[in-house]
Coordinates of C-alpha atoms in Angstrom, one line a residue:
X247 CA 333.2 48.4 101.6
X248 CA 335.6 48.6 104.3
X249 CA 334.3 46.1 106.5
X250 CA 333.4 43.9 103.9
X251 CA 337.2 43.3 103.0
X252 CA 338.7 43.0 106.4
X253 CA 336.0 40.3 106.9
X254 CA 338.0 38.9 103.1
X255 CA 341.1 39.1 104.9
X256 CA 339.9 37.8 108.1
X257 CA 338.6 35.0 106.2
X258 CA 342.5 34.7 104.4
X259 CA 344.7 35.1 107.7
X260 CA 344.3 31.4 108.5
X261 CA 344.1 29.7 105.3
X262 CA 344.3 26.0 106.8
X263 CA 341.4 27.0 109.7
X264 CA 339.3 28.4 107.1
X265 CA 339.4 25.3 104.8
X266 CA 339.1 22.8 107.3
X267 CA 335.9 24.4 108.3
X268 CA 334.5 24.9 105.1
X269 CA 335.3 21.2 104.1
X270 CA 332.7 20.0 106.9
X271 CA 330.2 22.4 105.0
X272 CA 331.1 21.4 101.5
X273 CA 331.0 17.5 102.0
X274 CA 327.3 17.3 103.8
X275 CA 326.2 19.6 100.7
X276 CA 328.3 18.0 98.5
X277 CA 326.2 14.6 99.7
X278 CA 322.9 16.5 99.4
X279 CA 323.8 17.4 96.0
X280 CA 324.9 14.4 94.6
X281 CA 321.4 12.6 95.9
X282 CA 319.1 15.4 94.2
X283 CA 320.7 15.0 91.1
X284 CA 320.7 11.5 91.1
X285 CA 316.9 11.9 92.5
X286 CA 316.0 13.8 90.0
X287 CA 317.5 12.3 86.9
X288 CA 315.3 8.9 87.9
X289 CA 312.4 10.8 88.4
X290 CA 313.0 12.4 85.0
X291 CA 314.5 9.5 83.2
X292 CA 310.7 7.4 84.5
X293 CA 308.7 10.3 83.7
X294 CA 310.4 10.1 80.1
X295 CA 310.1 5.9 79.8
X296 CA 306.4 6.6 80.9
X297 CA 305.4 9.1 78.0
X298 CA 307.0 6.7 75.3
X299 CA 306.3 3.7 76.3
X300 CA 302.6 3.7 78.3
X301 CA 300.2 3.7 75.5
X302 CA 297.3 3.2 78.0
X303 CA 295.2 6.1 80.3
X304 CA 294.8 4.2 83.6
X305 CA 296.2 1.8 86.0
X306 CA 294.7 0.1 88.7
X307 CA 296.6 -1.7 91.0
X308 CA 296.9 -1.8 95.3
X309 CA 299.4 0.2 96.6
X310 CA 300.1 -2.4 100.0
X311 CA 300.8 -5.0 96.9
X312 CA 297.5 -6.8 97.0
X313 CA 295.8 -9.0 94.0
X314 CA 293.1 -7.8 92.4
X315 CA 289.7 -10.0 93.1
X316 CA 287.7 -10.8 90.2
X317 CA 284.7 -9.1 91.4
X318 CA 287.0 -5.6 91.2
X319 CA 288.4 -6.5 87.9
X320 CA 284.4 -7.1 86.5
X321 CA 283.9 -4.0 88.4
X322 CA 286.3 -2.5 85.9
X323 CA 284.9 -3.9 82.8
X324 CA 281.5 -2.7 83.2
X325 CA 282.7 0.8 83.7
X326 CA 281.3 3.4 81.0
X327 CA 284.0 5.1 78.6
X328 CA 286.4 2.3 78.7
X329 CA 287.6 1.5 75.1
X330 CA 289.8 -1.5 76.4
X331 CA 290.6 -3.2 79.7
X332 CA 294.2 -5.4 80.1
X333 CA 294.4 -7.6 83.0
X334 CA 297.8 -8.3 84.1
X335 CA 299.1 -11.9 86.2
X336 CA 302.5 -13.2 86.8
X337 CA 303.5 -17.0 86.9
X338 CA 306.4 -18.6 88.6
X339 CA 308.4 -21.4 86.1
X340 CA 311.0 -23.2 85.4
X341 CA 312.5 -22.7 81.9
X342 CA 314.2 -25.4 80.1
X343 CA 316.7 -23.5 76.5
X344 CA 317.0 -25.0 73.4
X345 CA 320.9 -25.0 75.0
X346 CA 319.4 -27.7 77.6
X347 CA 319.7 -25.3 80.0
X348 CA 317.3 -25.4 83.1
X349 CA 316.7 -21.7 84.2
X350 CA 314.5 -22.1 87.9
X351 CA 312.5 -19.6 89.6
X352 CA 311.7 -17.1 86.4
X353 CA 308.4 -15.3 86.4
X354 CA 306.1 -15.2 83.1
X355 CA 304.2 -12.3 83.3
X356 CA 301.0 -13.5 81.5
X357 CA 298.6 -10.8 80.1
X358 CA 295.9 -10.2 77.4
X359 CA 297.1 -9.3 74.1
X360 CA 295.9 -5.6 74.3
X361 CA 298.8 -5.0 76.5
X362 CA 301.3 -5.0 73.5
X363 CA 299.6 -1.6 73.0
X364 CA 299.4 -0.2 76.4
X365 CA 303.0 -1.0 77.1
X366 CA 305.4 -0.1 73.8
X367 CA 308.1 -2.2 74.7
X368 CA 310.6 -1.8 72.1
X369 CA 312.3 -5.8 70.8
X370 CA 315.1 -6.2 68.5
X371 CA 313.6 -9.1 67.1
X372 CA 310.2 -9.9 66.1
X373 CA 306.5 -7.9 67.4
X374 CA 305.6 -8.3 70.7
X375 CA 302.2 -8.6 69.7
X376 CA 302.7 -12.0 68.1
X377 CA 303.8 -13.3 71.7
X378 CA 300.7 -13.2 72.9
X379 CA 299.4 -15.9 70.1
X380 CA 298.7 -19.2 71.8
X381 CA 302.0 -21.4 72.4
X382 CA 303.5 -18.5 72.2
X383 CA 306.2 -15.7 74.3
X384 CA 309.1 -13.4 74.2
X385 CA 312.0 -13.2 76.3
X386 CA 314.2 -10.5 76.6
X387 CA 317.6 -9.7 75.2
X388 CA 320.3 -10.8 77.5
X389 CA 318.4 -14.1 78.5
X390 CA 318.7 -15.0 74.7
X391 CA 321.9 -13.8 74.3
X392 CA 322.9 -16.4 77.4
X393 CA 321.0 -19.2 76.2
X394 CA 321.5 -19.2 72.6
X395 CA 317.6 -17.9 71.6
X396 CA 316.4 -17.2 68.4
X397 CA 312.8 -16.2 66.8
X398 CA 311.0 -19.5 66.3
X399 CA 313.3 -21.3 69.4
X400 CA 310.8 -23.9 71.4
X401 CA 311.3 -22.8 74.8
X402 CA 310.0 -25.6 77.9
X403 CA 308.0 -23.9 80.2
X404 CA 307.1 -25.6 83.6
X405 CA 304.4 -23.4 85.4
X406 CA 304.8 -24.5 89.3
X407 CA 301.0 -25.2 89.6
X408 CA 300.3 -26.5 86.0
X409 CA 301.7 -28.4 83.4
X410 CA 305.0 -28.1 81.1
X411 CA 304.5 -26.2 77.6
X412 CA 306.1 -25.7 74.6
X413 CA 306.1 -22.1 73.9
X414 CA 307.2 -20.5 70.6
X415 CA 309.5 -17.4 70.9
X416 CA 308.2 -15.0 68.9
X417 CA 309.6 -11.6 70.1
X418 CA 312.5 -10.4 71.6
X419 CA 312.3 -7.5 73.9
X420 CA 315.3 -5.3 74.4
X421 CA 317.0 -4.8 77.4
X422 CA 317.3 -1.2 76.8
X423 CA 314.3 0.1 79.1
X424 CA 313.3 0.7 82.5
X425 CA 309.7 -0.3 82.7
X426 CA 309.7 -4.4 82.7
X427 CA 312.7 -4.6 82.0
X428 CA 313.9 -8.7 81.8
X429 CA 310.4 -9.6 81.6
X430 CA 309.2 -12.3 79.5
X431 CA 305.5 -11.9 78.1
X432 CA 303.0 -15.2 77.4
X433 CA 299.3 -14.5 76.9
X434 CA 297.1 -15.3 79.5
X435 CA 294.6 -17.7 77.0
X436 CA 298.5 -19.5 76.7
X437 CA 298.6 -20.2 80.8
X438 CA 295.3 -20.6 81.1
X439 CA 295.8 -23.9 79.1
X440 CA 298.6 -25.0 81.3
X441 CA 297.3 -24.0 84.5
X442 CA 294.3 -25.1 86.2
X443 CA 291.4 -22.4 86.9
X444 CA 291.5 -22.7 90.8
X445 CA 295.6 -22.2 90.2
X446 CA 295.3 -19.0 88.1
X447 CA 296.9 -16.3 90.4
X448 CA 294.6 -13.3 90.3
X449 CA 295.5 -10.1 88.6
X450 CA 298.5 -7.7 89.6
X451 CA 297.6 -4.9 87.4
X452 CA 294.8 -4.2 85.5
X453 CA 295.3 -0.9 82.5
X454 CA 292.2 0.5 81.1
X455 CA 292.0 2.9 78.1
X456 CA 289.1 5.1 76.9
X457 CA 287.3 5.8 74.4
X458 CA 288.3 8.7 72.2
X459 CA 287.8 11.9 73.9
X460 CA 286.1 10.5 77.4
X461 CA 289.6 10.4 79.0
X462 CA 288.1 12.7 82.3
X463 CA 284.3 11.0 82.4
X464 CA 285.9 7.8 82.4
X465 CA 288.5 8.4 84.9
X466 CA 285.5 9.6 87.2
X467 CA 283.4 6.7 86.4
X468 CA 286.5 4.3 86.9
X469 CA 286.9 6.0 90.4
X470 CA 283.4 5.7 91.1
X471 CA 283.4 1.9 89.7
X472 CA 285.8 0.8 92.3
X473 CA 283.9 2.5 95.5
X474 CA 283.5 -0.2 97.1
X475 CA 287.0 -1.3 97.1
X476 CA 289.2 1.2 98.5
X477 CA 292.5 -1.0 98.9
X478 CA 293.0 -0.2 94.8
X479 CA 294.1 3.1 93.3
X480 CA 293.2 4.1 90.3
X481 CA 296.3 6.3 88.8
X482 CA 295.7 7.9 85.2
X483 CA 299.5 9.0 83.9
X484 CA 300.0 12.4 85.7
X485 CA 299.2 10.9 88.9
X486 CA 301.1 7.9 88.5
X487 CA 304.0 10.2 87.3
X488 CA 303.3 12.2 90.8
X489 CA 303.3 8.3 93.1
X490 CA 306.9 7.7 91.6
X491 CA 308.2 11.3 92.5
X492 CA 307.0 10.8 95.9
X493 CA 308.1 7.6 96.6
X494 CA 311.9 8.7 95.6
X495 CA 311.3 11.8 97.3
X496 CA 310.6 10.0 101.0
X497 CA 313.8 8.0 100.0
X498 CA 315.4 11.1 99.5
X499 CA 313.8 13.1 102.5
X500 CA 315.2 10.0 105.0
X501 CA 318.6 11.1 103.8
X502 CA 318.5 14.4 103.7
X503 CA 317.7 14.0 107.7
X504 CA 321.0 11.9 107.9
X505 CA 322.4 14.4 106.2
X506 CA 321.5 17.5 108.1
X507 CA 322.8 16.0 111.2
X508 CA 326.2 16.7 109.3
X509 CA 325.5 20.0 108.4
X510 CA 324.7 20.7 111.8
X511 CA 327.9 19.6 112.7
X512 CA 329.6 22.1 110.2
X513 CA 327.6 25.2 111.5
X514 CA 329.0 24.2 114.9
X515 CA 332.6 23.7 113.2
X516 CA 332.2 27.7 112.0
X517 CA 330.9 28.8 115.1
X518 CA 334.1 27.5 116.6
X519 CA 336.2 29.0 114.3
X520 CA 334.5 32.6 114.5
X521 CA 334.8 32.1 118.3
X522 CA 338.5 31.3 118.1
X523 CA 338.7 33.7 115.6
X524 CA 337.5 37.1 118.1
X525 CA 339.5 35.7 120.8
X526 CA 342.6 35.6 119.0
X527 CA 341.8 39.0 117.7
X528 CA 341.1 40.9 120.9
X529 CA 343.1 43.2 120.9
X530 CA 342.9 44.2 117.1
X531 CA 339.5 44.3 117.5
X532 CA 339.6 46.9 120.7
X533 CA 342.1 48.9 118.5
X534 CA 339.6 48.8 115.2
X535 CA 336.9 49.7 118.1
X536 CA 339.0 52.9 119.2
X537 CA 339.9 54.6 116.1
X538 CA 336.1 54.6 114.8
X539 CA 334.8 51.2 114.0
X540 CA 331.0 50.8 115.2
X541 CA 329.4 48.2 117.4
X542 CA 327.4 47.2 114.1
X543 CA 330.1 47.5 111.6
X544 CA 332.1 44.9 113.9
X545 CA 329.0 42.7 114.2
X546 CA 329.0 43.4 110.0
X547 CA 332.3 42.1 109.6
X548 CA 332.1 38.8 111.9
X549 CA 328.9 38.1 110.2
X550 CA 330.5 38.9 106.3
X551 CA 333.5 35.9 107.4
X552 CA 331.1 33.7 108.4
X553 CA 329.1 34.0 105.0
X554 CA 332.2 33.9 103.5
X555 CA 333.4 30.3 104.7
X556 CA 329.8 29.0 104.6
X557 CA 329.7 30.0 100.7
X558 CA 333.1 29.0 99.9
X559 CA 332.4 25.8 101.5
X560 CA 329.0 25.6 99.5
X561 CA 330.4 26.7 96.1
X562 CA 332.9 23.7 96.3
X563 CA 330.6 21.4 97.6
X564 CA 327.5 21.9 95.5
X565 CA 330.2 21.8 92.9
X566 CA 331.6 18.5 93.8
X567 CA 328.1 16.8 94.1
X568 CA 326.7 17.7 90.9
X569 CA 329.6 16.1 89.1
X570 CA 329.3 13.0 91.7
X571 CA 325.6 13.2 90.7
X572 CA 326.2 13.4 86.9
X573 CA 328.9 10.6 87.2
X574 CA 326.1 8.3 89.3
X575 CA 323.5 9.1 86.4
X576 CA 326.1 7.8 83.7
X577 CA 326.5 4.8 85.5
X578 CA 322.2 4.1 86.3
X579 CA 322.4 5.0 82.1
X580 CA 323.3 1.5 82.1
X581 CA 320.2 0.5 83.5
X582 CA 317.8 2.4 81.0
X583 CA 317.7 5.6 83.1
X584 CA 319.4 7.9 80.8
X585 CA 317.8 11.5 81.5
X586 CA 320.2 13.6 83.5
X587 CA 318.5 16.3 85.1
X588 CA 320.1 18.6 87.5
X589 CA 317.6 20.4 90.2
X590 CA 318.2 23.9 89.9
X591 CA 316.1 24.9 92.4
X592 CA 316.9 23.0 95.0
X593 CA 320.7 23.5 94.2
X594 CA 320.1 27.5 94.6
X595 CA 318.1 27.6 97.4
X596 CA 320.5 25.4 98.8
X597 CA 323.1 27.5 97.9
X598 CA 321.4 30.9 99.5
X599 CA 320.5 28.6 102.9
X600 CA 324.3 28.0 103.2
X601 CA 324.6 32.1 103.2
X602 CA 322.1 32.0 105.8
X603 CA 323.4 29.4 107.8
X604 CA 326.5 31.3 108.0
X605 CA 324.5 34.3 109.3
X606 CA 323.2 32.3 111.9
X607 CA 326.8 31.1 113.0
X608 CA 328.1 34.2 113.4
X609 CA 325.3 35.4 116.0
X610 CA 326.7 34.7 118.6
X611 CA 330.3 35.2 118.0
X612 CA 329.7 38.7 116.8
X613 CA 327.4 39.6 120.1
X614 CA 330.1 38.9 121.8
X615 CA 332.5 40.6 120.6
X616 CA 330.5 43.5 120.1
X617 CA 330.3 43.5 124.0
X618 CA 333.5 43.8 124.6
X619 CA 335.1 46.7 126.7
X620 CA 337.2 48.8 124.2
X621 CA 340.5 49.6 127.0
X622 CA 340.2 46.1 128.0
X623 CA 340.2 44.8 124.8
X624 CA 343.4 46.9 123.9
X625 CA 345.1 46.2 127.2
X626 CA 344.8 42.2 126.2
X627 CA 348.2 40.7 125.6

């Protein structure tokens, strides 16, 4: 109506004012934009790596980045409605190439040969499987590429506490993928024959799969198996799924906190400008007030600006952060995570908040110049 396009024009009469105030608006959304997206395509692109790749029901691990004893890891064995039970270690080494090449400080990550089903790790040369013969391991793609690696290649292996092997390559893993990506897989039988017993580090991860159909009466007698040992979590898929949104998500909330402070700082920019805005305008407004216009319809207007810089700041800012975001997902592409998924949800609700914070910018503002004294108003030079 009326109102509603004197508040357009109001919003128009200062073109430079009104931008500059919307820009504090649109770059703090345009922020929180760009980090949802970006958020949300890793959640999205893990979730996606998890359902093609984990071929196993459960994982039990410690979330404060404990070993698992082998008491716990019997504990596990003997658990009714398991069809299979994969314990997972990782070994420091020193790698010498067929290039004579001496690569120092790489990690083997030793595990039975079971785990070549619970983890589907795609290779562009050879079956992972076969890496867990004995003598045997795979390395991954651009270590291969860099040392001049081939199926069948001898590869010296000095474990830290053991002896040096010779270890066949017999698989390749590709580099395209997220979960253990640049590992390099050995069985544990292999570095059990290098390294002493009371050297063996203890477990990291241990996956268990049911049987056929016992997927829920395993999962309760897995959780009941491990009782007495509450420093380890046992995750089926959904809820490790669920651990990984959450842990991005607390990254993300500490940010968004940052980030508020900013927005803040816009709502205070707009309250500024409405204020500025009514002073400048006194007398037009006790003119509008004496040829008819209501108390309320004054408030109405003030209020209709303000929504209209907090929206037009919001548009272009939202805007602006989900093509940051997109542009960031591209580049994390490059790093196996290759799902882009934009958060609707949050990107409309934050799109009706900004209406709202705009609302609440105007309050005061419009109260006072809806107290102002109509011939005094008019009599302002």
């Amino acid at each position: 109506g009326p109102v509603g396009r004197m508040a357009e024009r109001n919003a128009l009469r200062n073109p430079r004012r009104t931008g500059a105030t919307g820009a504090a608006l649109m770059i703090g959304l345009a922020l929180v934009a760009c980090l949802s997206v970006v958020g949300s395509s890793m959640v999205a692109s893990a979730t996606d790596q998890l359902d093609k790749t984990v071929g196993t029901d459960f994982i039990v691990q410690s979330d404060s980045g404990q070993v698992i004893t082998p008491q716990a890891v019997q504990a596990i064995k003997n658990t009714r409605g398991l069809e299979r039970v994969t314990e997972y270690k990782t070994l420091d080494a020193n790698l010498t190439t067929p290039d004579g090449k001496v690569s120092k400080d790489e990690t083997i990550n030793a595990a039975d040969p079971t785990y070549a089903k619970d983890l589907r790790t795609k290779t562009v040369a050879g079956d992972l499987a076969d890496a867990y013969r004995p003598d045997s391991m795979s390395v991954f793609e651009g270590f291969a590429k860099d040392h001049g690696i081939e199926l069948g290649s001898t590869v010296s292996v000095a474990f830290k506490d053991g002896r040096t092997a010779k270890l066949t390559v017999r698989a390749i893993t590709s580099d395209d993928v997220v979960i253990d990506k640049g590992a390099m897989y050995a069985s544990i039988a292999t570095a059990a024959r290098y390294v002493p017993a009371d050297r063996m580090p203890l477990d990291q991860l241990v996956f268990a799969t049911a049987k056929e159909g016992q997927q829920d009466a395993a999962y309760t007698s897995l959780k009941s198996a491990l009782h007495d040992y509450p420093q380890y979590t046992v995750r089926d898929q959904t809820d490790y799924k669920q651990a990984l949104k959450d842990q991005i998500g607390q990254l993300l909330n500490l940010i968004y906190g940052l980030l508020a402070l900013a927005i803040i700082v816009a709502v205070l920019g707009v309250v500024n400008t409405l204020a500025l805005s009514v002073v400048e305008r006194t007398r037009e407004i006790g003119l509008m007030r004496a040829i008819g216009l209501s108390r309320r319809q004054l408030r109405r207007m003030i209020r209709l600006e303000s929504v209209v810089i907090a929206l037009f700041g919001a548009l272009l800012g939202l805007g602006l952060g989900m093509g940051w975001g997109a542009t960031a997902q591209q580049l994390l592409a490059l790093e196996g995570l290759k799902v882009l998924d934009i958060p609707w949800p949050t990107i409309i609700g934050v799109f009706i908040g900004s209406a709202f914070v705009g609302l609440f910018a105007a309050l005061v503002p419009a109260f006072r110049a809806g107290r102002m004294n109509v011939l005094n108003a008019i009599a302002t030079e």
